[in-house]
mmCIF file of C-alpha atoms and ligand atoms in Angstrom:
data_model
loop_
_atom_site.group_PDB
_atom_site.id
_atom_site.type_symbol
_atom_site.label_atom_id
_atom_site.label_comp_id
_atom_site.label_asym_id
_atom_site.label_seq_id
_atom_site.Cartn_x
_atom_site.Cartn_y
_atom_site.Cartn_z
ATOM 1 C CA MET A 9 -0.003 0.001 0.004
ATOM 2 C CA LEU A 10 1.173 3.520 -0.708
ATOM 3 C CA PRO A 11 2.308 5.397 2.378
ATOM 4 C CA ALA A 12 0.267 8.605 2.638
ATOM 5 C CA PHE A 13 3.380 10.438 3.774
ATOM 6 C CA GLU A 14 7.020 9.749 3.285
ATOM 7 C CA TRP A 15 9.775 11.666 4.995
ATOM 8 C CA LYS A 16 12.813 11.346 2.756
ATOM 9 C CA LYS A 17 16.100 13.194 3.177
ATOM 10 C CA ASN A 18 14.447 16.068 4.977
ATOM 11 C CA LYS A 19 11.687 16.385 2.425
ATOM 12 C CA LEU A 20 8.017 15.483 2.623
ATOM 13 C CA VAL A 21 6.639 13.307 -0.177
ATOM 14 C CA MET A 22 2.894 13.116 -0.704
ATOM 15 C CA ILE A 23 0.734 11.565 -3.385
ATOM 16 C CA ASP A 24 -1.273 14.151 -5.348
ATOM 17 C CA GLN A 25 -4.856 13.254 -4.337
ATOM 18 C CA ARG A 26 -6.262 15.536 -7.049
ATOM 19 C CA LYS A 27 -4.938 13.193 -9.726
ATOM 20 C CA LEU A 28 -6.211 9.926 -8.263
ATOM 21 C CA PRO A 29 -7.402 7.417 -9.300
ATOM 22 C CA LEU A 30 -6.175 7.969 -12.858
ATOM 23 C CA LYS A 31 -2.598 8.927 -12.057
ATOM 24 C CA GLU A 32 -0.317 8.160 -9.119
ATOM 25 C CA ILE A 33 1.905 11.207 -8.932
ATOM 26 C CA PHE A 34 4.147 11.972 -5.979
ATOM 27 C CA ILE A 35 5.214 15.505 -5.104
ATOM 28 C CA GLU A 36 8.237 16.360 -2.951
ATOM 29 C CA TYR A 37 8.071 19.337 -0.615
ATOM 30 C CA GLY A 38 11.114 20.976 0.962
ATOM 31 C CA ASP A 39 9.464 24.232 2.014
ATOM 32 C CA TYR A 40 6.628 24.941 4.434
ATOM 33 C CA ARG A 41 4.959 27.357 2.014
ATOM 34 C CA GLY A 42 4.682 24.567 -0.524
ATOM 35 C CA VAL A 43 3.038 22.324 2.097
ATOM 36 C CA ALA A 44 0.616 25.128 2.944
ATOM 37 C CA ARG A 45 -0.302 25.437 -0.702
ATOM 38 C CA ALA A 46 -0.703 21.635 -0.981
ATOM 39 C CA ILE A 47 -3.259 21.719 1.863
ATOM 40 C CA GLU A 48 -5.158 24.653 0.305
ATOM 41 C CA THR A 49 -5.282 23.082 -3.120
ATOM 42 C CA MET A 50 -6.199 19.581 -1.851
ATOM 43 C CA VAL A 51 -3.076 17.752 -2.920
ATOM 44 C CA VAL A 52 -3.538 16.427 0.608
ATOM 45 C CA ARG A 53 -6.955 16.484 2.295
ATOM 46 C CA GLY A 54 -8.903 14.779 5.043
ATOM 47 C CA ALA A 55 -8.788 16.115 8.613
ATOM 48 C CA PRO A 56 -6.080 13.919 10.171
ATOM 49 C CA ALA A 57 -3.962 14.008 6.979
ATOM 50 C CA ILE A 58 -3.883 17.784 6.852
ATOM 51 C CA GLY A 59 -2.842 17.750 10.510
ATOM 52 C CA VAL A 60 0.080 15.459 9.700
ATOM 53 C CA ALA A 61 1.017 17.544 6.636
ATOM 54 C CA ALA A 62 0.932 20.764 8.690
ATOM 55 C CA ALA A 63 3.150 19.143 11.355
ATOM 56 C CA TYR A 64 5.751 18.208 8.733
ATOM 57 C CA GLY A 65 5.308 21.701 7.240
ATOM 58 C CA ALA A 66 6.193 23.229 10.602
ATOM 59 C CA ALA A 67 9.253 20.949 10.819
ATOM 60 C CA LEU A 68 10.326 21.972 7.290
ATOM 61 C CA GLY A 69 9.958 25.612 8.276
ATOM 62 C CA VAL A 70 12.311 25.172 11.238
ATOM 63 C CA LEU A 71 14.762 23.055 9.175
ATOM 64 C CA ALA A 72 15.196 26.000 6.802
ATOM 65 C CA LEU A 73 16.222 28.428 9.570
ATOM 66 C CA ASP A 74 19.920 29.253 9.600
ATOM 67 C CA THR A 75 20.194 31.314 12.719
ATOM 68 C CA GLY A 76 19.001 30.914 16.299
ATOM 69 C CA VAL A 77 18.294 34.670 16.422
ATOM 70 C CA GLY A 78 14.618 35.661 16.238
ATOM 71 C CA LEU A 79 13.489 32.050 16.512
ATOM 72 C CA ASP A 80 10.120 32.852 18.087
ATOM 73 C CA ARG A 81 9.227 35.349 15.391
ATOM 74 C CA ALA A 82 10.279 32.961 12.627
ATOM 75 C CA PHE A 83 8.206 30.142 14.080
ATOM 76 C CA ALA A 84 5.186 32.409 14.509
ATOM 77 C CA ARG A 85 5.377 33.208 10.781
ATOM 78 C CA ILE A 86 5.520 29.527 9.810
ATOM 79 C CA TYR A 87 2.669 28.703 12.182
ATOM 80 C CA ALA A 88 0.482 31.522 10.910
ATOM 81 C CA ARG A 89 0.915 30.463 7.267
ATOM 82 C CA LEU A 90 0.040 26.818 7.936
ATOM 83 C CA GLU A 91 -2.860 27.771 10.231
ATOM 84 C CA ARG A 92 -4.669 29.778 7.578
ATOM 85 C CA THR A 93 -4.796 26.973 4.995
ATOM 86 C CA ARG A 94 -8.167 25.428 5.840
ATOM 87 C CA PRO A 95 -10.495 26.506 8.676
ATOM 88 C CA THR A 96 -12.779 23.576 9.528
ATOM 89 C CA ALA A 97 -10.719 20.519 10.493
ATOM 90 C CA ARG A 98 -9.801 20.656 14.168
ATOM 91 C CA ASN A 99 -6.883 18.232 13.553
ATOM 92 C CA LEU A 100 -4.918 20.894 11.669
ATOM 93 C CA PHE A 101 -4.903 23.218 14.649
ATOM 94 C CA TRP A 102 -4.390 20.336 17.087
ATOM 95 C CA ALA A 103 -1.252 19.237 15.201
ATOM 96 C CA LEU A 104 0.120 22.771 14.966
ATOM 97 C CA GLU A 105 -0.481 23.279 18.714
ATOM 98 C CA ARG A 106 1.552 20.116 19.358
ATOM 99 C CA MET A 107 4.357 21.388 17.106
ATOM 100 C CA LYS A 108 4.376 24.687 19.029
ATOM 101 C CA ILE A 109 4.689 22.808 22.347
ATOM 102 C CA ALA A 110 7.621 20.836 20.895
ATOM 103 C CA PHE A 111 9.156 24.088 19.635
ATOM 104 C CA ASP A 112 8.898 25.779 23.040
ATOM 105 C CA ALA A 113 10.238 22.730 24.854
ATOM 106 C CA ASN A 114 13.295 22.396 22.615
ATOM 107 C CA LYS A 115 14.269 25.857 21.454
ATOM 108 C CA ALA A 116 16.882 26.159 24.193
ATOM 109 C CA LEU A 117 18.763 23.117 22.707
ATOM 110 C CA GLY A 118 20.269 25.188 19.916
ATOM 111 C CA LEU A 119 19.246 25.100 16.289
ATOM 112 C CA SER A 120 20.308 21.577 15.372
ATOM 113 C CA GLY A 121 18.746 20.008 18.466
ATOM 114 C CA LEU A 122 15.560 21.957 17.807
ATOM 115 C CA LYS A 123 15.465 20.776 14.199
ATOM 116 C CA ARG A 124 15.802 17.133 15.252
ATOM 117 C CA ALA A 125 13.065 17.557 17.852
ATOM 118 C CA MET A 126 10.631 19.116 15.351
ATOM 119 C CA VAL A 127 11.083 16.314 12.852
ATOM 120 C CA ALA A 128 10.687 13.745 15.623
ATOM 121 C CA GLU A 129 7.422 15.358 16.759
ATOM 122 C CA ALA A 130 5.970 15.379 13.239
ATOM 123 C CA ARG A 131 6.882 11.722 12.870
ATOM 124 C CA ALA A 132 5.283 10.935 16.237
ATOM 125 C CA ILE A 133 2.040 12.666 15.164
ATOM 126 C CA GLU A 134 2.041 10.618 11.958
ATOM 127 C CA GLU A 135 2.742 7.280 13.689
ATOM 128 C CA GLU A 136 0.233 7.908 16.472
ATOM 129 C CA ASP A 137 -2.468 8.630 13.923
ATOM 130 C CA VAL A 138 -2.090 5.175 12.384
ATOM 131 C CA ARG A 139 -2.313 3.490 15.781
ATOM 132 C CA THR A 140 -5.299 5.673 16.720
ATOM 133 C CA ASN A 141 -7.132 4.652 13.528
ATOM 134 C CA GLU A 142 -6.463 0.992 14.158
ATOM 135 C CA ALA A 143 -8.011 1.410 17.613
ATOM 136 C CA ILE A 144 -11.044 3.158 16.057
ATOM 137 C CA GLY A 145 -11.382 0.140 13.743
ATOM 138 C CA ARG A 146 -11.268 -2.278 16.671
ATOM 139 C CA HIS A 147 -13.980 -0.347 18.544
ATOM 140 C CA GLY A 148 -16.177 0.088 15.489
ATOM 141 C CA ARG A 149 -15.972 -3.278 13.738
ATOM 142 C CA ASP A 150 -18.480 -5.010 16.029
ATOM 143 C CA LEU A 151 -21.128 -2.459 15.029
ATOM 144 C CA ILE A 152 -21.096 -3.777 11.482
ATOM 145 C CA PRO A 153 -23.238 -6.886 10.989
ATOM 146 C CA ASP A 154 -21.999 -9.722 8.786
ATOM 147 C CA GLY A 155 -23.405 -9.330 5.285
ATOM 148 C CA ALA A 156 -24.142 -5.593 5.740
ATOM 149 C CA THR A 157 -24.098 -2.943 3.044
ATOM 150 C CA VAL A 158 -22.570 0.183 4.569
ATOM 151 C CA LEU A 159 -22.940 3.664 3.139
ATOM 152 C CA THR A 160 -20.060 6.133 3.495
ATOM 153 C CA HIS A 161 -19.690 9.712 2.335
ATOM 154 C CA CYS A 162 -16.542 11.502 1.151
ATOM 155 C CA ASN A 163 -13.247 9.795 1.931
ATOM 156 C CA ALA A 164 -12.307 8.980 5.515
ATOM 157 C CA GLY A 165 -9.815 6.294 4.546
ATOM 158 C CA GLU A 166 -6.059 5.787 4.319
ATOM 159 C CA LEU A 167 -5.573 8.852 2.146
ATOM 160 C CA ALA A 168 -7.435 11.108 4.581
ATOM 161 C CA THR A 169 -5.217 10.036 7.484
ATOM 162 C CA ALA A 170 -1.643 8.897 8.106
ATOM 163 C CA GLY A 171 -2.884 5.396 7.323
ATOM 164 C CA TYR A 172 -5.700 2.859 7.914
ATOM 165 C CA GLY A 173 -8.516 5.403 7.902
ATOM 166 C CA THR A 174 -11.326 6.260 10.311
ATOM 167 C CA ALA A 175 -14.765 5.484 8.795
ATOM 168 C CA VAL A 176 -13.140 3.294 6.131
ATOM 169 C CA GLY A 177 -10.911 1.863 8.871
ATOM 170 C CA VAL A 178 -14.023 0.607 10.705
ATOM 171 C CA ILE A 179 -15.248 -1.057 7.476
ATOM 172 C CA ARG A 180 -11.807 -2.476 6.861
ATOM 173 C CA ALA A 181 -11.567 -3.898 10.389
ATOM 174 C CA ALA A 182 -14.957 -5.623 9.945
ATOM 175 C CA HIS A 183 -13.810 -7.004 6.568
ATOM 176 C CA ASP A 184 -10.542 -8.240 8.170
ATOM 177 C CA GLN A 185 -12.641 -10.098 10.789
ATOM 178 C CA GLY A 186 -13.973 -12.183 7.947
ATOM 179 C CA LYS A 187 -17.341 -10.434 7.665
ATOM 180 C CA LYS A 188 -18.863 -9.989 4.255
ATOM 181 C CA VAL A 189 -19.191 -6.234 3.975
ATOM 182 C CA ARG A 190 -20.194 -4.250 0.925
ATOM 183 C CA VAL A 191 -19.825 -0.490 0.678
ATOM 184 C CA PHE A 192 -21.994 2.062 -1.099
ATOM 185 C CA ALA A 193 -19.755 5.085 -1.731
ATOM 186 C CA ASP A 194 -21.431 8.423 -2.312
ATOM 187 C CA GLU A 195 -19.586 10.153 -5.149
ATOM 188 C CA THR A 196 -19.410 13.327 -2.977
ATOM 189 C CA ARG A 197 -19.968 16.340 -5.188
ATOM 190 C CA PRO A 198 -18.269 18.632 -5.977
ATOM 191 C CA PHE A 199 -14.760 17.331 -5.338
ATOM 192 C CA LEU A 200 -15.687 13.638 -5.798
ATOM 193 C CA GLN A 201 -13.625 12.249 -2.937
ATOM 194 C CA GLY A 202 -15.997 9.251 -2.779
ATOM 195 C CA ALA A 203 -15.830 8.408 -6.467
ATOM 196 C CA ARG A 204 -12.133 9.053 -6.863
ATOM 197 C CA LEU A 205 -10.575 8.123 -3.516
ATOM 198 C CA THR A 206 -12.837 5.870 -1.444
ATOM 199 C CA CYS A 207 -13.577 3.610 -4.425
ATOM 200 C CA TRP A 208 -9.860 3.451 -5.276
ATOM 201 C CA GLU A 209 -8.885 2.540 -1.727
ATOM 202 C CA LEU A 210 -11.583 -0.118 -1.227
ATOM 203 C CA ASP A 211 -10.962 -1.668 -4.628
ATOM 204 C CA ARG A 212 -7.245 -2.003 -3.889
ATOM 205 C CA ARG A 213 -8.117 -3.719 -0.579
ATOM 206 C CA GLY A 214 -10.523 -6.146 -2.203
ATOM 207 C CA ILE A 215 -13.596 -4.761 -0.367
ATOM 208 C CA PRO A 216 -16.647 -4.758 -2.654
ATOM 209 C CA VAL A 217 -17.730 -1.205 -3.418
ATOM 210 C CA VAL A 218 -20.630 0.270 -5.401
ATOM 211 C CA LEU A 219 -20.473 3.908 -6.479
ATOM 212 C CA ILE A 220 -23.708 5.927 -6.239
ATOM 213 C CA THR A 221 -24.427 9.592 -6.809
ATOM 214 C CA ASP A 222 -25.216 11.570 -3.674
ATOM 215 C CA ASN A 223 -28.890 11.947 -4.532
ATOM 216 C CA MET A 224 -29.420 8.134 -4.698
ATOM 217 C CA ALA A 225 -28.731 7.439 -1.006
ATOM 218 C CA GLY A 226 -32.331 8.082 0.118
ATOM 219 C CA TRP A 227 -33.764 5.754 -2.475
ATOM 220 C CA PHE A 228 -31.452 2.883 -1.536
ATOM 221 C CA MET A 229 -32.333 3.418 2.106
ATOM 222 C CA LYS A 230 -36.030 3.262 1.309
ATOM 223 C CA LYS A 231 -35.490 0.004 -0.607
ATOM 224 C CA GLY A 232 -33.759 -1.499 2.442
ATOM 225 C CA GLU A 233 -30.399 -1.814 0.717
ATOM 226 C CA ILE A 234 -28.395 0.124 3.283
ATOM 227 C CA ARG A 235 -27.927 -1.327 6.778
ATOM 228 C CA LEU A 236 -25.670 1.267 8.363
ATOM 229 C CA VAL A 237 -23.916 4.557 7.668
ATOM 230 C CA VAL A 238 -20.405 5.427 8.846
ATOM 231 C CA VAL A 239 -18.666 8.720 8.036
ATOM 232 C CA GLY A 240 -15.622 10.645 9.238
ATOM 233 C CA ALA A 241 -15.503 14.073 10.864
ATOM 234 C CA ASP A 242 -13.638 17.353 10.594
ATOM 235 C CA ARG A 243 -14.671 18.856 13.913
ATOM 236 C CA ILE A 244 -16.879 17.608 16.711
ATOM 237 C CA ALA A 245 -18.320 20.038 19.266
ATOM 238 C CA ARG A 246 -18.648 19.225 22.999
ATOM 239 C CA ASN A 247 -22.294 18.177 22.509
ATOM 240 C CA GLY A 248 -21.503 15.789 19.610
ATOM 241 C CA ASP A 249 -22.603 18.092 16.734
ATOM 242 C CA THR A 250 -20.302 17.070 13.893
ATOM 243 C CA ALA A 251 -18.886 18.938 10.915
ATOM 244 C CA ASN A 252 -18.057 16.704 7.971
ATOM 245 C CA LYS A 253 -18.084 16.897 4.185
ATOM 246 C CA ILE A 254 -21.041 18.745 2.686
ATOM 247 C CA GLY A 255 -23.892 16.289 2.175
ATOM 248 C CA THR A 256 -23.298 14.396 5.447
ATOM 249 C CA TYR A 257 -26.195 16.222 7.121
ATOM 250 C CA SER A 258 -28.631 15.107 4.400
ATOM 251 C CA VAL A 259 -27.449 11.516 4.737
ATOM 252 C CA ALA A 260 -27.931 11.643 8.517
ATOM 253 C CA VAL A 261 -31.478 12.995 8.246
ATOM 254 C CA LEU A 262 -32.331 10.334 5.693
ATOM 255 C CA ALA A 263 -30.846 7.616 7.910
ATOM 256 C CA LYS A 264 -33.000 8.716 10.867
ATOM 257 C CA GLU A 265 -36.130 8.732 8.721
ATOM 258 C CA HIS A 266 -35.387 5.142 7.660
ATOM 259 C CA GLY A 267 -34.288 3.879 11.097
ATOM 260 C CA ILE A 268 -30.722 3.237 9.896
ATOM 261 C CA PRO A 269 -27.846 3.616 12.416
ATOM 262 C CA PHE A 270 -25.629 6.607 11.579
ATOM 263 C CA TYR A 271 -22.098 6.481 13.047
ATOM 264 C CA VAL A 272 -19.284 9.015 13.027
ATOM 265 C CA ALA A 273 -15.715 7.643 13.314
ATOM 266 C CA ALA A 274 -12.971 10.076 14.351
ATOM 267 C CA PRO A 275 -9.957 10.436 16.613
ATOM 268 C CA MET A 276 -10.216 12.494 19.808
ATOM 269 C CA SER A 277 -8.015 15.074 18.061
ATOM 270 C CA THR A 278 -11.103 16.006 15.985
ATOM 271 C CA VAL A 279 -13.052 16.947 19.111
ATOM 272 C CA ASP A 280 -13.173 20.672 19.871
ATOM 273 C CA ALA A 281 -14.449 20.749 23.426
ATOM 274 C CA SER A 282 -14.122 24.545 23.461
ATOM 275 C CA LEU A 283 -17.282 24.721 21.340
ATOM 276 C CA ALA A 284 -20.554 24.038 23.184
ATOM 277 C CA SER A 285 -22.347 23.187 19.942
ATOM 278 C CA GLY A 286 -21.806 22.941 16.210
ATOM 279 C CA ASP A 287 -23.164 26.447 15.612
ATOM 280 C CA ARG A 288 -19.707 27.969 16.022
ATOM 281 C CA ILE A 289 -17.764 25.535 13.829
ATOM 282 C CA PRO A 290 -16.173 27.567 11.007
ATOM 283 C CA ILE A 291 -17.355 26.286 7.629
ATOM 284 C CA GLU A 292 -14.974 26.680 4.726
ATOM 285 C CA GLU A 293 -16.402 28.141 1.500
ATOM 286 C CA ARG A 294 -14.308 26.997 -1.463
ATOM 287 C CA ASN A 295 -13.845 28.345 -4.956
ATOM 288 C CA ALA A 296 -16.991 28.443 -7.144
ATOM 289 C CA ARG A 297 -15.051 26.733 -9.933
ATOM 290 C CA GLU A 298 -15.267 23.400 -8.048
ATOM 291 C CA VAL A 299 -19.072 23.496 -8.512
ATOM 292 C CA ARG A 300 -19.227 25.256 -11.844
ATOM 293 C CA GLU A 301 -16.739 22.993 -13.584
ATOM 294 C CA SER A 302 -15.967 19.330 -13.899
ATOM 295 C CA GLY A 303 -12.571 18.187 -15.189
ATOM 296 C CA GLY A 304 -11.895 21.797 -16.292
ATOM 297 C CA ARG A 305 -15.129 21.977 -18.352
ATOM 298 C CA CYS A 306 -17.843 24.445 -17.453
ATOM 299 C CA LEU A 307 -21.146 22.656 -16.599
ATOM 300 C CA THR A 308 -23.350 25.764 -16.544
ATOM 301 C CA LEU A 309 -23.418 29.312 -17.756
ATOM 302 C CA PRO A 310 -20.195 30.890 -16.572
ATOM 303 C CA HIS A 311 -21.949 33.845 -14.894
ATOM 304 C CA ILE A 312 -24.327 31.749 -12.776
ATOM 305 C CA ALA A 313 -23.911 32.429 -9.026
ATOM 306 C CA VAL A 314 -22.563 29.496 -7.061
ATOM 307 C CA ARG A 315 -22.287 28.591 -3.372
ATOM 308 C CA ASN A 316 -19.694 26.068 -2.293
ATOM 309 C CA PRO A 317 -19.626 25.330 1.441
ATOM 310 C CA ALA A 318 -17.202 22.425 1.825
ATOM 311 C CA PHE A 319 -18.754 21.110 5.088
ATOM 312 C CA ASP A 320 -22.023 20.937 6.933
ATOM 313 C CA VAL A 321 -22.855 20.249 10.558
ATOM 314 C CA THR A 322 -24.910 17.236 11.585
ATOM 315 C CA PRO A 323 -26.706 17.829 14.918
ATOM 316 C CA ALA A 324 -25.923 15.174 17.540
ATOM 317 C CA LYS A 325 -29.591 14.031 17.587
ATOM 318 C CA TYR A 326 -29.003 12.310 14.249
ATOM 319 C CA ILE A 327 -25.869 10.492 15.389
ATOM 320 C CA THR A 328 -26.210 6.971 16.798
ATOM 321 C CA GLY A 329 -22.649 6.926 18.135
ATOM 322 C CA ILE A 330 -19.192 8.443 17.770
ATOM 323 C CA ILE A 331 -16.482 5.827 17.366
ATOM 324 C CA THR A 332 -13.136 7.000 18.730
ATOM 325 C CA GLU A 333 -9.866 5.352 19.827
ATOM 326 C CA LYS A 334 -11.246 5.512 23.387
ATOM 327 C CA GLY A 335 -14.404 3.637 22.576
ATOM 328 C CA VAL A 336 -17.904 4.375 21.229
ATOM 329 C CA PHE A 337 -19.604 7.422 22.728
ATOM 330 C CA ARG A 338 -23.367 7.803 22.690
ATOM 331 C CA ALA A 339 -25.742 10.668 23.506
ATOM 332 C CA PRO A 340 -25.738 12.705 25.625
ATOM 333 C CA TYR A 341 -22.244 13.636 24.448
ATOM 334 C CA ARG A 342 -20.202 15.641 26.908
ATOM 335 C CA PHE A 343 -16.704 15.757 25.464
ATOM 336 C CA LYS A 344 -14.105 17.377 27.697
ATOM 337 C CA ALA A 345 -11.144 19.522 26.647
HETATM 338 O O1 LIG B 3 -12.505 18.563 2.012
HETATM 339 P P1 LIG B 3 -11.879 17.278 2.480
HETATM 340 O O2 LIG B 3 -11.680 16.263 1.422
HETATM 341 O O3 LIG B 3 -10.649 17.542 3.308
HETATM 342 O O4 LIG B 3 -12.995 16.701 3.476
HETATM 343 C C1 LIG B 3 -12.725 15.485 4.123
HETATM 344 C C2 LIG B 3 -13.846 15.018 4.950
HETATM 345 O O5 LIG B 3 -14.888 15.601 5.059
HETATM 346 C C3 LIG B 3 -13.591 13.739 5.713
HETATM 347 O O6 LIG B 3 -14.765 13.005 5.895
HETATM 348 C C4 LIG B 3 -13.022 14.111 7.088
HETATM 349 O O7 LIG B 3 -11.965 14.969 6.969
HETATM 350 C C5 LIG B 3 -12.598 12.913 7.860
HETATM 351 S S1 LIG B 3 -11.131 12.198 7.222
HETATM 352 C C6 LIG B 3 -10.705 10.894 8.193
#
C-alpha cells in the first residue's frame, strides 16, 4: 500500500490526491509554504492527513532556519501560514499546537537540536495517527453486521489520514474479521472524494464497493439496501454536533427517517471541546469553480452564481454513536477539553 506520507532526506513526499485514481503522482516538498499550498489546493486532504502535513510543514519551516536569532518570530510566521490553509478541520490546529509545544520545549537546545526535535514530533504525530485509527477500527468493527451494506460519504480512509482510515478503517476492520461487507460510496460532489478516492482505496483492498451519486442514497435506504452509515468528521463540538463533508447532514437526516444507524468515526483530536455546539464551527467556502466545472469543463453558464460550502454540521440528535480510539460514545455527548 502507498504510504500517505514519506519523509525522505528532509523532504516530505505526498501523493497528489487531485490526480487519483487515474494517475499516481508523488510530489516532494522541501518548504513549508509549498506544504501550505498543498493543503489549500487539496493535494492532501482529510482532517487527520492535513494535521500530519501541517506538522511536517512546521518541521520543514524550522529546518530552513539558519540562525538561532529571532526564533520565536520565525516560528510564529511559519505557524500563521500553515494555520490559515483550511479553517474547519480541528486536527490541523491540534497538530500545529503540538508542534508549538515541541518548539517551546526544545528551542533552548540550539538550532540543530531543535530541528531534530521538530522532525521527531511530526513523525510521532504521523505514527500515532495510524495506531489511533487501528483502535477506532477495533472499537467500530463489532457495530457492522455480517453481510451488511454500509454507506459512506466522502473519503475517511487511508488517504485522509496517516494510514488505515477512520470510517473506512471501521469497514476495513470488519472485513478483516472475515465479515462480508459491501460499501456504497457516495460520489461526494463537488470534489468527488468518494468516487475518486474511497472507491480506489476499497478496490485495492478487495472490499466490494458500489459507487452511487449523492442523490441516490435516500432511495437505496427506502429500498432497504443500506444497513448502516459510517462517516468521518472534521470537527466535533462538545455536545456531539459534527462537521463533515457537505452532504453528510442530508445523509444523517435520511438515515434517521429510515431507522438506519448513523455512526461518526474520528480520533479524539477531531473533538473541539471549546465549542458548546456545532453552531460555532467555522465552515470553509471554497472556490466556485469546483461546482461550476468538472474536469476543467464548465457545466453551466459561466456567470451563474454558485455557493460552495465544503462542510455541513450534523446535529448530535441524528448520530447513533461516535467511534473513537477511546471507545464508542453515545448521547448525551459531553466531550471534555
Ligand atoms: O475537503 P476534504 O476532502 O478535506 O474533506 C474530508 C472530509 O470531510 C472527511 O470526511 C473528514 O476529513 C474525515 S477524514 C478521516
